[in-house]
mmCIF file of C-alpha atoms and ligand atoms in Angstrom:
data_model
loop_
_atom_site.group_PDB
_atom_site.id
_atom_site.type_symbol
_atom_site.label_atom_id
_atom_site.label_comp_id
_atom_site.label_asym_id
_atom_site.label_seq_id
_atom_site.Cartn_x
_atom_site.Cartn_y
_atom_site.Cartn_z
ATOM 1 C CA MET I 15 7.152 -2.324 2.006
ATOM 2 C CA LEU I 16 4.708 -4.056 -0.175
ATOM 3 C CA GLY I 17 7.346 -4.429 -3.135
ATOM 4 C CA GLN I 18 9.562 -6.527 -0.697
ATOM 5 C CA LYS I 19 6.816 -8.706 0.314
ATOM 6 C CA LEU I 20 5.782 -9.307 -3.120
ATOM 7 C CA VAL I 21 9.379 -10.372 -4.173
ATOM 8 C CA LEU I 22 9.722 -12.798 -1.394
ATOM 9 C CA LEU I 23 6.271 -14.421 -2.027
ATOM 10 C CA PHE I 24 6.906 -14.787 -5.791
ATOM 11 C CA SER I 25 10.487 -15.848 -5.538
ATOM 12 C CA LYS I 26 9.074 -19.170 -3.686
ATOM 13 C CA SER I 27 6.782 -19.944 -6.647
ATOM 14 C CA GLU I 28 7.626 -22.581 -9.125
ATOM 15 C CA ASN I 29 8.528 -21.439 -12.591
ATOM 16 C CA THR I 30 8.432 -17.841 -11.796
ATOM 17 C CA THR I 31 11.242 -15.528 -12.359
ATOM 18 C CA VAL I 32 11.104 -12.376 -10.077
ATOM 19 C CA ILE I 33 12.794 -9.111 -11.196
ATOM 20 C CA ALA I 34 12.509 -6.368 -8.521
ATOM 21 C CA THR I 35 13.135 -2.825 -9.273
ATOM 22 C CA GLY I 36 13.925 0.404 -7.274
ATOM 23 C CA LYS I 37 15.416 3.410 -6.963
ATOM 24 C CA GLY I 38 19.227 3.351 -6.460
ATOM 25 C CA PRO I 39 21.376 0.661 -5.356
ATOM 26 C CA VAL I 40 19.566 -2.694 -4.133
ATOM 27 C CA ARG I 41 18.707 -2.372 -0.327
ATOM 28 C CA ILE I 42 17.362 -5.814 0.332
ATOM 29 C CA ASP I 43 19.230 -9.251 0.424
ATOM 30 C CA PHE I 44 16.980 -11.877 -1.012
ATOM 31 C CA PRO I 45 18.264 -15.139 -3.004
ATOM 32 C CA ASN I 46 17.261 -15.876 -6.613
ATOM 33 C CA VAL I 47 16.006 -12.429 -7.267
ATOM 34 C CA SER I 48 17.245 -9.961 -9.939
ATOM 35 C CA TYR I 49 17.356 -6.315 -9.126
ATOM 36 C CA LEU I 50 17.154 -3.375 -11.594
ATOM 37 C CA ASP I 51 17.943 0.347 -10.601
ATOM 38 C CA VAL I 52 14.983 2.107 -12.524
ATOM 39 C CA ASP I 53 13.566 5.514 -11.978
ATOM 40 C CA LEU I 54 10.122 4.926 -13.204
ATOM 41 C CA ALA I 55 9.751 8.343 -13.844
ATOM 42 C CA ASN I 56 12.284 8.224 -16.496
ATOM 43 C CA ARG I 57 10.474 6.996 -19.699
ATOM 44 C CA GLY I 58 13.876 6.026 -21.323
ATOM 45 C CA GLU I 59 15.022 3.957 -18.305
ATOM 46 C CA VAL I 60 11.600 2.237 -18.107
ATOM 47 C CA PHE I 61 11.755 1.304 -21.764
ATOM 48 C CA VAL I 62 15.433 -0.049 -21.563
ATOM 49 C CA ALA I 63 14.837 -2.004 -18.651
ATOM 50 C CA PHE I 64 11.525 -3.255 -19.166
ATOM 51 C CA MET I 65 11.759 -4.180 -23.005
ATOM 52 C CA LYS I 66 14.979 -6.228 -22.067
ATOM 53 C CA ALA I 67 13.389 -8.301 -19.138
ATOM 54 C CA ALA I 68 9.894 -8.442 -20.977
ATOM 55 C CA PRO I 69 7.954 -9.482 -18.023
ATOM 56 C CA THR I 70 4.654 -11.288 -18.675
ATOM 57 C CA HIS I 71 3.387 -9.818 -15.627
ATOM 58 C CA ILE I 72 3.878 -6.057 -13.627
ATOM 59 C CA ILE I 73 2.710 -5.341 -10.154
ATOM 60 C CA HIS I 74 3.318 -1.615 -9.714
ATOM 61 C CA ALA I 75 3.744 -0.940 -6.146
ATOM 62 C CA ALA I 76 5.778 2.393 -6.287
ATOM 63 C CA ALA I 77 4.544 5.609 -5.258
ATOM 64 C CA ILE I 78 5.156 8.483 -3.001
ATOM 65 C CA THR I 79 2.792 7.785 -0.249
ATOM 66 C CA GLN I 80 3.547 10.672 2.122
ATOM 67 C CA VAL I 81 0.047 12.820 1.946
ATOM 68 C CA ASP I 82 1.936 15.857 3.361
ATOM 69 C CA LEU I 83 4.678 15.759 0.995
ATOM 70 C CA CYS I 84 2.451 15.265 -2.160
ATOM 71 C CA GLU I 85 0.303 18.324 -1.070
ATOM 72 C CA GLN I 86 3.523 20.381 -0.589
ATOM 73 C CA ASP I 87 5.195 19.439 -3.833
ATOM 74 C CA ASN I 88 2.546 18.558 -6.408
ATOM 75 C CA GLU I 89 5.085 18.373 -9.469
ATOM 76 C CA MET I 90 7.175 15.755 -7.476
ATOM 77 C CA CYS I 91 4.046 13.796 -6.379
ATOM 78 C CA TRP I 92 2.885 14.152 -10.129
ATOM 79 C CA ARG I 93 6.332 12.893 -11.578
ATOM 80 C CA ASN I 94 6.535 9.802 -9.391
ATOM 81 C CA ASN I 95 2.938 8.759 -8.943
ATOM 82 C CA VAL I 96 1.427 9.650 -12.543
ATOM 83 C CA ILE I 97 4.184 10.062 -14.890
ATOM 84 C CA ALA I 98 5.816 6.895 -13.487
ATOM 85 C CA SER I 99 2.673 4.826 -13.855
ATOM 86 C CA GLU I 100 2.185 6.487 -17.382
ATOM 87 C CA ASN I 101 5.539 5.060 -18.442
ATOM 88 C CA LEU I 102 4.844 1.611 -17.044
ATOM 89 C CA ILE I 103 1.443 1.402 -18.449
ATOM 90 C CA GLU I 104 2.777 2.373 -22.059
ATOM 91 C CA VAL I 105 5.655 -0.256 -21.715
ATOM 92 C CA ALA I 106 3.016 -2.972 -20.402
ATOM 93 C CA GLU I 107 0.848 -2.194 -23.394
ATOM 94 C CA GLU I 108 3.925 -2.645 -25.854
ATOM 95 C CA LEU I 109 4.709 -6.048 -24.100
ATOM 96 C CA ASP I 110 1.200 -6.850 -23.633
ATOM 97 C CA ALA I 111 1.746 -7.515 -19.950
ATOM 98 C CA ASN I 112 -0.841 -8.301 -17.257
ATOM 99 C CA PHE I 113 -0.741 -5.348 -14.816
ATOM 100 C CA GLN I 114 -1.651 -4.688 -11.460
ATOM 101 C CA TYR I 115 -1.785 -1.276 -9.740
ATOM 102 C CA ILE I 116 -1.605 -0.782 -6.097
ATOM 103 C CA SER I 117 -4.062 2.182 -5.173
ATOM 104 C CA THR I 118 -5.323 3.584 -1.969
ATOM 105 C CA ASP I 119 -8.475 4.265 0.221
ATOM 106 C CA PHE I 120 -7.572 7.938 -0.156
ATOM 107 C CA VAL I 121 -9.175 7.821 -3.605
ATOM 108 C CA PHE I 122 -12.461 8.145 -1.441
ATOM 109 C CA ASP I 123 -13.515 11.412 0.510
ATOM 110 C CA GLY I 124 -14.203 9.497 3.601
ATOM 111 C CA THR I 125 -17.880 10.476 4.195
ATOM 112 C CA ALA I 126 -19.367 7.057 3.516
ATOM 113 C CA GLY I 127 -17.010 4.338 4.737
ATOM 114 C CA PRO I 128 -16.438 1.478 4.624
ATOM 115 C CA TYR I 129 -16.161 1.642 0.783
ATOM 116 C CA LYS I 130 -16.960 -1.058 -1.964
ATOM 117 C CA GLU I 131 -15.341 -1.365 -5.200
ATOM 118 C CA THR I 132 -18.443 0.137 -6.889
ATOM 119 C CA ASP I 133 -18.428 3.312 -4.875
ATOM 120 C CA GLN I 134 -17.555 6.581 -6.469
ATOM 121 C CA PRO I 135 -14.152 7.955 -5.694
ATOM 122 C CA ASN I 136 -13.818 11.750 -4.744
ATOM 123 C CA PRO I 137 -10.272 12.316 -3.691
ATOM 124 C CA ILE I 138 -9.791 15.164 -1.218
ATOM 125 C CA ASN I 139 -5.964 15.522 -1.167
ATOM 126 C CA PHE I 140 -3.378 15.496 -4.030
ATOM 127 C CA TYR I 141 -1.904 12.158 -3.154
ATOM 128 C CA GLY I 142 -5.389 10.702 -3.426
ATOM 129 C CA LYS I 143 -5.922 12.610 -6.804
ATOM 130 C CA SER I 144 -2.879 11.333 -8.269
ATOM 131 C CA LYS I 145 -3.584 7.792 -7.329
ATOM 132 C CA HIS I 146 -7.024 8.271 -8.989
ATOM 133 C CA VAL I 147 -5.760 9.473 -12.065
ATOM 134 C CA VAL I 148 -3.779 6.587 -12.534
ATOM 135 C CA GLU I 149 -6.737 4.306 -11.860
ATOM 136 C CA GLN I 150 -8.581 6.271 -14.620
ATOM 137 C CA LEU I 151 -5.472 5.671 -17.087
ATOM 138 C CA LEU I 152 -5.842 2.054 -16.632
ATOM 139 C CA ILE I 153 -9.558 1.672 -16.904
ATOM 140 C CA ASN I 154 -9.211 3.645 -20.294
ATOM 141 C CA SER I 155 -6.176 1.419 -21.426
ATOM 142 C CA GLN I 156 -6.016 -1.721 -23.598
ATOM 143 C CA LEU I 157 -4.418 -3.527 -20.730
ATOM 144 C CA ASN I 158 -5.548 -6.689 -18.771
ATOM 145 C CA TYR I 159 -5.483 -4.936 -15.500
ATOM 146 C CA ALA I 160 -6.405 -5.230 -11.840
ATOM 147 C CA ILE I 161 -6.640 -2.093 -9.378
ATOM 148 C CA VAL I 162 -5.903 -3.404 -5.975
ATOM 149 C CA ARG I 163 -7.093 -0.789 -3.336
ATOM 150 C CA THR I 164 -5.649 -1.253 0.259
ATOM 151 C CA VAL I 165 -5.928 0.814 3.560
ATOM 152 C CA LEU I 166 -3.282 1.738 6.205
ATOM 153 C CA VAL I 167 -0.780 -0.937 5.692
ATOM 154 C CA TYR I 168 1.463 -2.196 8.560
ATOM 155 C CA GLY I 169 4.424 -4.988 8.721
ATOM 156 C CA VAL I 170 7.993 -5.268 8.567
ATOM 157 C CA GLY I 171 10.519 -5.365 5.965
ATOM 158 C CA GLN I 172 14.481 -4.763 5.537
ATOM 159 C CA ASN I 173 15.852 -0.961 5.334
ATOM 160 C CA LEU I 174 12.303 0.301 4.746
ATOM 161 C CA SER I 175 12.312 3.964 3.655
ATOM 162 C CA ARG I 176 9.192 4.940 5.770
ATOM 163 C CA SER I 177 7.668 3.560 8.828
ATOM 164 C CA ASN I 178 4.071 2.607 9.484
ATOM 165 C CA LEU I 179 1.666 3.132 12.381
ATOM 166 C CA VAL I 180 2.393 -0.172 14.190
ATOM 167 C CA LEU I 181 6.119 0.219 14.431
ATOM 168 C CA TRP I 182 5.853 3.976 14.810
ATOM 169 C CA VAL I 183 3.593 3.099 18.040
ATOM 170 C CA LYS I 184 6.100 0.181 19.053
ATOM 171 C CA ASN I 185 9.059 2.444 18.787
ATOM 172 C CA LYS I 186 7.575 5.341 20.736
ATOM 173 C CA LEU I 187 6.340 3.180 23.448
ATOM 174 C CA GLU I 188 9.619 1.404 23.868
ATOM 175 C CA ASN I 189 11.157 4.715 24.334
ATOM 176 C CA HIS I 190 8.574 5.535 26.988
ATOM 177 C CA GLU I 191 7.221 8.571 24.881
ATOM 178 C CA PRO I 192 3.703 9.778 25.252
ATOM 179 C CA ILE I 193 1.703 9.783 21.966
ATOM 180 C CA ARG I 194 -1.697 11.214 20.838
ATOM 181 C CA VAL I 195 -3.309 9.104 18.121
ATOM 182 C CA VAL I 196 -6.616 9.903 16.306
ATOM 183 C CA ASN I 197 -9.920 8.466 17.582
ATOM 184 C CA ASP I 198 -12.303 9.865 14.857
ATOM 185 C CA GLN I 199 -10.896 8.290 11.633
ATOM 186 C CA TRP I 200 -11.743 4.727 10.811
ATOM 187 C CA ARG I 201 -9.843 2.239 8.746
ATOM 188 C CA SER I 202 -9.332 -1.435 7.911
ATOM 189 C CA PRO I 203 -5.713 -1.949 8.752
ATOM 190 C CA THR I 204 -3.918 -4.277 6.456
ATOM 191 C CA PHE I 205 -1.252 -6.649 7.309
ATOM 192 C CA VAL I 206 1.415 -6.314 4.374
ATOM 193 C CA ASP I 207 1.956 -10.214 4.178
ATOM 194 C CA ASP I 208 -2.199 -10.315 3.347
ATOM 195 C CA LEU I 209 -1.797 -7.655 0.765
ATOM 196 C CA ALA I 210 1.048 -9.400 -1.077
ATOM 197 C CA THR I 211 -1.114 -12.770 -0.910
ATOM 198 C CA GLY I 212 -4.082 -10.702 -2.233
ATOM 199 C CA CYS I 213 -2.012 -9.620 -5.160
ATOM 200 C CA LYS I 214 -0.863 -13.355 -5.885
ATOM 201 C CA LEU I 215 -4.216 -14.651 -5.747
ATOM 202 C CA ILE I 216 -5.396 -11.951 -8.464
ATOM 203 C CA LEU I 217 -2.521 -13.135 -10.700
ATOM 204 C CA GLU I 218 -3.269 -16.787 -10.218
ATOM 205 C CA LYS I 219 -6.912 -16.465 -10.815
ATOM 206 C CA LYS I 220 -6.322 -14.153 -13.873
ATOM 207 C CA ALA I 221 -8.741 -11.856 -12.090
ATOM 208 C CA SER I 222 -9.250 -8.179 -13.348
ATOM 209 C CA GLY I 223 -10.982 -5.063 -12.405
ATOM 210 C CA ILE I 224 -10.990 -3.327 -8.881
ATOM 211 C CA PHE I 225 -10.610 -5.401 -5.817
ATOM 212 C CA HIS I 226 -10.543 -4.067 -2.088
ATOM 213 C CA ILE I 227 -7.780 -5.887 -0.205
ATOM 214 C CA ALA I 228 -7.753 -4.775 3.302
ATOM 215 C CA GLY I 229 -7.930 -6.221 6.836
ATOM 216 C CA LYS I 230 -11.381 -7.464 7.998
ATOM 217 C CA GLU I 231 -11.796 -5.062 11.103
ATOM 218 C CA TYR I 232 -12.922 -1.573 11.112
ATOM 219 C CA LEU I 233 -11.063 0.526 13.763
ATOM 220 C CA THR I 234 -9.727 3.849 14.509
ATOM 221 C CA PRO I 235 -5.861 4.481 14.629
ATOM 222 C CA TYR I 236 -6.231 5.002 18.387
ATOM 223 C CA ALA I 237 -7.781 1.624 18.701
ATOM 224 C CA ILE I 238 -4.820 0.101 16.625
ATOM 225 C CA ALA I 239 -2.176 1.827 18.889
ATOM 226 C CA LEU I 240 -3.913 0.185 22.006
ATOM 227 C CA LYS I 241 -3.941 -3.152 20.378
ATOM 228 C CA THR I 242 -0.226 -2.821 19.486
ATOM 229 C CA ALA I 243 0.656 -1.950 23.074
ATOM 230 C CA GLU I 244 -1.382 -4.827 24.127
ATOM 231 C CA ILE I 245 0.408 -7.437 21.836
ATOM 232 C CA PHE I 246 4.138 -5.821 22.323
ATOM 233 C CA SER I 247 3.387 -5.585 26.325
ATOM 234 C CA LEU I 248 4.089 -1.969 26.303
ATOM 235 C CA ASP I 249 2.368 0.803 28.351
ATOM 236 C CA SER I 250 -0.959 1.816 26.948
ATOM 237 C CA ASN I 251 -1.194 4.819 29.485
ATOM 238 C CA LEU I 252 1.439 6.536 27.283
ATOM 239 C CA ILE I 253 -1.392 6.659 24.291
ATOM 240 C CA SER I 254 -4.024 9.421 24.584
ATOM 241 C CA PRO I 255 -6.842 9.652 22.060
ATOM 242 C CA THR I 256 -7.229 12.894 20.062
ATOM 243 C CA ASP I 257 -9.391 14.217 17.142
ATOM 244 C CA ALA I 258 -7.918 14.713 13.649
ATOM 245 C CA SER I 259 -9.112 18.432 13.893
ATOM 246 C CA ALA I 260 -6.296 18.523 16.972
ATOM 247 C CA PHE I 261 -3.541 18.084 14.203
ATOM 248 C CA LYS I 262 -2.493 20.741 11.894
ATOM 249 C CA GLU I 263 -1.768 18.345 8.827
ATOM 250 C CA ILE I 264 -1.028 19.818 5.427
ATOM 251 C CA GLY I 265 -2.841 17.237 3.313
ATOM 252 C CA THR I 266 -6.729 16.566 4.707
ATOM 253 C CA ARG I 267 -7.215 12.866 5.697
ATOM 254 C CA PRO I 268 -10.595 11.313 4.667
ATOM 255 C CA LEU I 269 -12.354 10.639 8.046
ATOM 256 C CA LYS I 270 -14.083 7.371 7.534
ATOM 257 C CA THR I 271 -12.325 5.108 4.834
ATOM 258 C CA GLY I 272 -11.693 1.299 5.349
ATOM 259 C CA PHE I 273 -13.264 -1.368 2.753
ATOM 260 C CA ASP I 274 -15.918 -3.829 2.506
ATOM 261 C CA ILE I 275 -13.906 -6.776 1.288
ATOM 262 C CA SER I 276 -16.690 -9.307 0.763
ATOM 263 C CA LYS I 277 -15.979 -9.390 -3.194
ATOM 264 C CA SER I 278 -12.235 -10.378 -2.560
ATOM 265 C CA VAL I 279 -13.124 -12.790 -0.016
ATOM 266 C CA LYS I 280 -15.917 -14.370 -2.430
ATOM 267 C CA GLU I 281 -13.975 -14.172 -5.830
ATOM 268 C CA LEU I 282 -10.539 -14.649 -4.795
ATOM 269 C CA ALA I 283 -10.855 -16.667 -1.766
ATOM 270 C CA TYR I 284 -9.012 -13.989 0.211
ATOM 271 C CA GLU I 285 -8.735 -14.408 4.004
ATOM 272 C CA PRO I 286 -6.855 -11.619 5.946
ATOM 273 C CA VAL I 287 -5.710 -12.238 9.465
ATOM 274 C CA SER I 288 -7.192 -10.376 12.293
ATOM 275 C CA LEU I 289 -5.403 -7.250 13.667
ATOM 276 C CA GLU I 290 -4.329 -9.291 16.698
ATOM 277 C CA GLN I 291 -3.114 -12.181 14.400
ATOM 278 C CA GLY I 292 -0.978 -9.706 12.360
ATOM 279 C CA LEU I 293 0.562 -7.933 15.317
ATOM 280 C CA ILE I 294 1.675 -11.513 16.560
ATOM 281 C CA LEU I 295 3.182 -12.214 13.187
ATOM 282 C CA VAL I 296 4.942 -8.818 13.209
ATOM 283 C CA LYS I 297 6.360 -9.615 16.569
ATOM 284 C CA GLU I 298 7.511 -13.103 15.338
ATOM 285 C CA GLN I 299 9.162 -11.416 12.166
ATOM 286 C CA LEU I 300 10.877 -9.008 14.209
ATOM 287 C CA GLN I 301 12.387 -11.606 16.444
ATOM 288 C CA SER I 302 13.551 -13.825 13.694
HETATM 289 N N1 LIG S 406 1.329 2.011 3.256
HETATM 290 C C1 LIG S 406 0.191 2.351 3.190
HETATM 291 O O1 LIG S 406 -0.529 2.464 4.383
HETATM 292 C C2 LIG S 406 -0.713 2.255 2.040
HETATM 293 C C3 LIG S 406 -2.044 2.611 2.153
HETATM 294 C C4 LIG S 406 -2.997 2.578 0.951
HETATM 295 C C5 LIG S 406 -2.358 2.184 -0.385
HETATM 296 N N2 LIG S 406 -0.759 2.128 -0.388
HETATM 297 C C6 LIG S 406 -0.267 2.243 -1.635
HETATM 298 O O2 LIG S 406 0.486 0.701 -1.764
HETATM 299 C C7 LIG S 406 1.407 0.960 -2.458
HETATM 300 C C8 LIG S 406 2.871 0.325 -1.738
HETATM 301 O O3 LIG S 406 3.048 1.304 -0.660
HETATM 302 P P1 LIG S 406 4.090 0.928 0.533
HETATM 303 O O4 LIG S 406 3.615 1.004 1.805
HETATM 304 O O5 LIG S 406 4.853 -0.469 0.259
HETATM 305 O O6 LIG S 406 5.038 2.011 0.271
HETATM 306 P P2 LIG S 406 6.449 2.473 0.400
HETATM 307 O O7 LIG S 406 7.284 1.382 1.139
HETATM 308 O O8 LIG S 406 6.785 3.967 0.552
HETATM 309 O O9 LIG S 406 7.295 1.942 -1.098
HETATM 310 C C9 LIG S 406 6.985 2.614 -2.141
HETATM 311 C C10 LIG S 406 8.433 2.561 -2.976
HETATM 312 O O10 LIG S 406 8.188 3.409 -4.352
HETATM 313 C C11 LIG S 406 9.331 3.723 -4.623
HETATM 314 N N3 LIG S 406 9.473 4.835 -5.580
HETATM 315 C C12 LIG S 406 8.708 5.967 -5.614
HETATM 316 N N4 LIG S 406 8.859 6.646 -6.601
HETATM 317 C C13 LIG S 406 9.599 5.728 -7.428
HETATM 318 C C14 LIG S 406 10.299 6.032 -8.921
HETATM 319 N N5 LIG S 406 10.185 7.112 -9.469
HETATM 320 N N6 LIG S 406 10.959 5.111 -9.366
HETATM 321 C C15 LIG S 406 11.490 3.849 -8.589
HETATM 322 N N7 LIG S 406 10.761 3.651 -7.368
HETATM 323 C C16 LIG S 406 10.012 4.689 -6.816
HETATM 324 C C17 LIG S 406 9.934 4.306 -3.383
HETATM 325 O O11 LIG S 406 11.294 4.531 -3.306
HETATM 326 P P3 LIG S 406 12.263 5.240 -2.127
HETATM 327 O O12 LIG S 406 12.231 4.126 -1.114
HETATM 328 O O13 LIG S 406 13.570 5.468 -2.887
HETATM 329 O O14 LIG S 406 11.501 6.385 -1.619
HETATM 330 C C18 LIG S 406 9.415 3.224 -2.386
HETATM 331 O O15 LIG S 406 10.507 2.323 -2.169
HETATM 332 C C19 LIG S 406 1.579 2.331 -3.159
HETATM 333 O O16 LIG S 406 1.042 2.348 -4.452
HETATM 334 C C20 LIG S 406 0.783 3.106 -2.016
HETATM 335 O O17 LIG S 406 0.107 3.952 -2.773
HETATM 336 C C21 LIG S 406 -0.150 2.350 0.646
#
């Protein structure tokens, strides 16, 4: 999802050549963008593709983001989240390329959100641990890097391999299916277009270090679902609130994450839309 938005955004920039990578045949139809089929967990493939393309900047948005899948198959998660990142960090060091790594609110334990960049990570599931390990690799690397942490990303794209909370709620309500949504977790939902803009601001301003790039509101998934119903004129009576404890999830989710984004607002002039504005934009993008 984010990768597509980055490709779209940077392909409109002057004097910029964009090379998208993904696993398998290209799934998107964007003009003026080269595409390389690279399994990032395969060191040989990474070195052949990246040494040839020789990028000056790498934005690493690939990951296995399904928390339960990572908990069930630690080896697969480690391969795609940690080994793949090690390969990219190594080739970036070889090329002396600027590096951005997209990380997550799930590096925190959820006991003290909303979090600042200076707060201490303490992941409580394997997905969060795998992302935190990569943050540490970068901090200890020789690279000029930025760690871009984000939270509950929503938006649209072409042939997405995964849904997101907003699209899931919209689809369920359109099919008149009742849904239960948690009301005791707290997040700052992030419009994917804002996240891509945040990455671009970091690149343009040559900023380095850790940045929290998220939405500006602090809400529960239940409140997000209700707002989605309102903007898409769907029946909110189909949505019931529930506690996280009512769900038997394999990977534990942190309760209160969400971010304090004041550093990004001040240092990057990052200005995200409200959830309502973001949902209106999602609606427009789905209609175009
Ligand atoms: N979405 C969120 O709510 C959220 C929240 C916090 C942080 N993040 C972080 O934000 C970043 C972008 O997330 P997203 O929502 O855009 O995720 P996404 O839509 O699932 O995209 C991740 C992409 O990574 C690809 N990938 C995984 N392993 C790979 C490998 N070995 N080689 C090549 N490609 C590989 C996946 O390929 P396939 O399509 O083939 O599976 C997928 O297309 C991730 O780093 C994630 O951890 C996301």
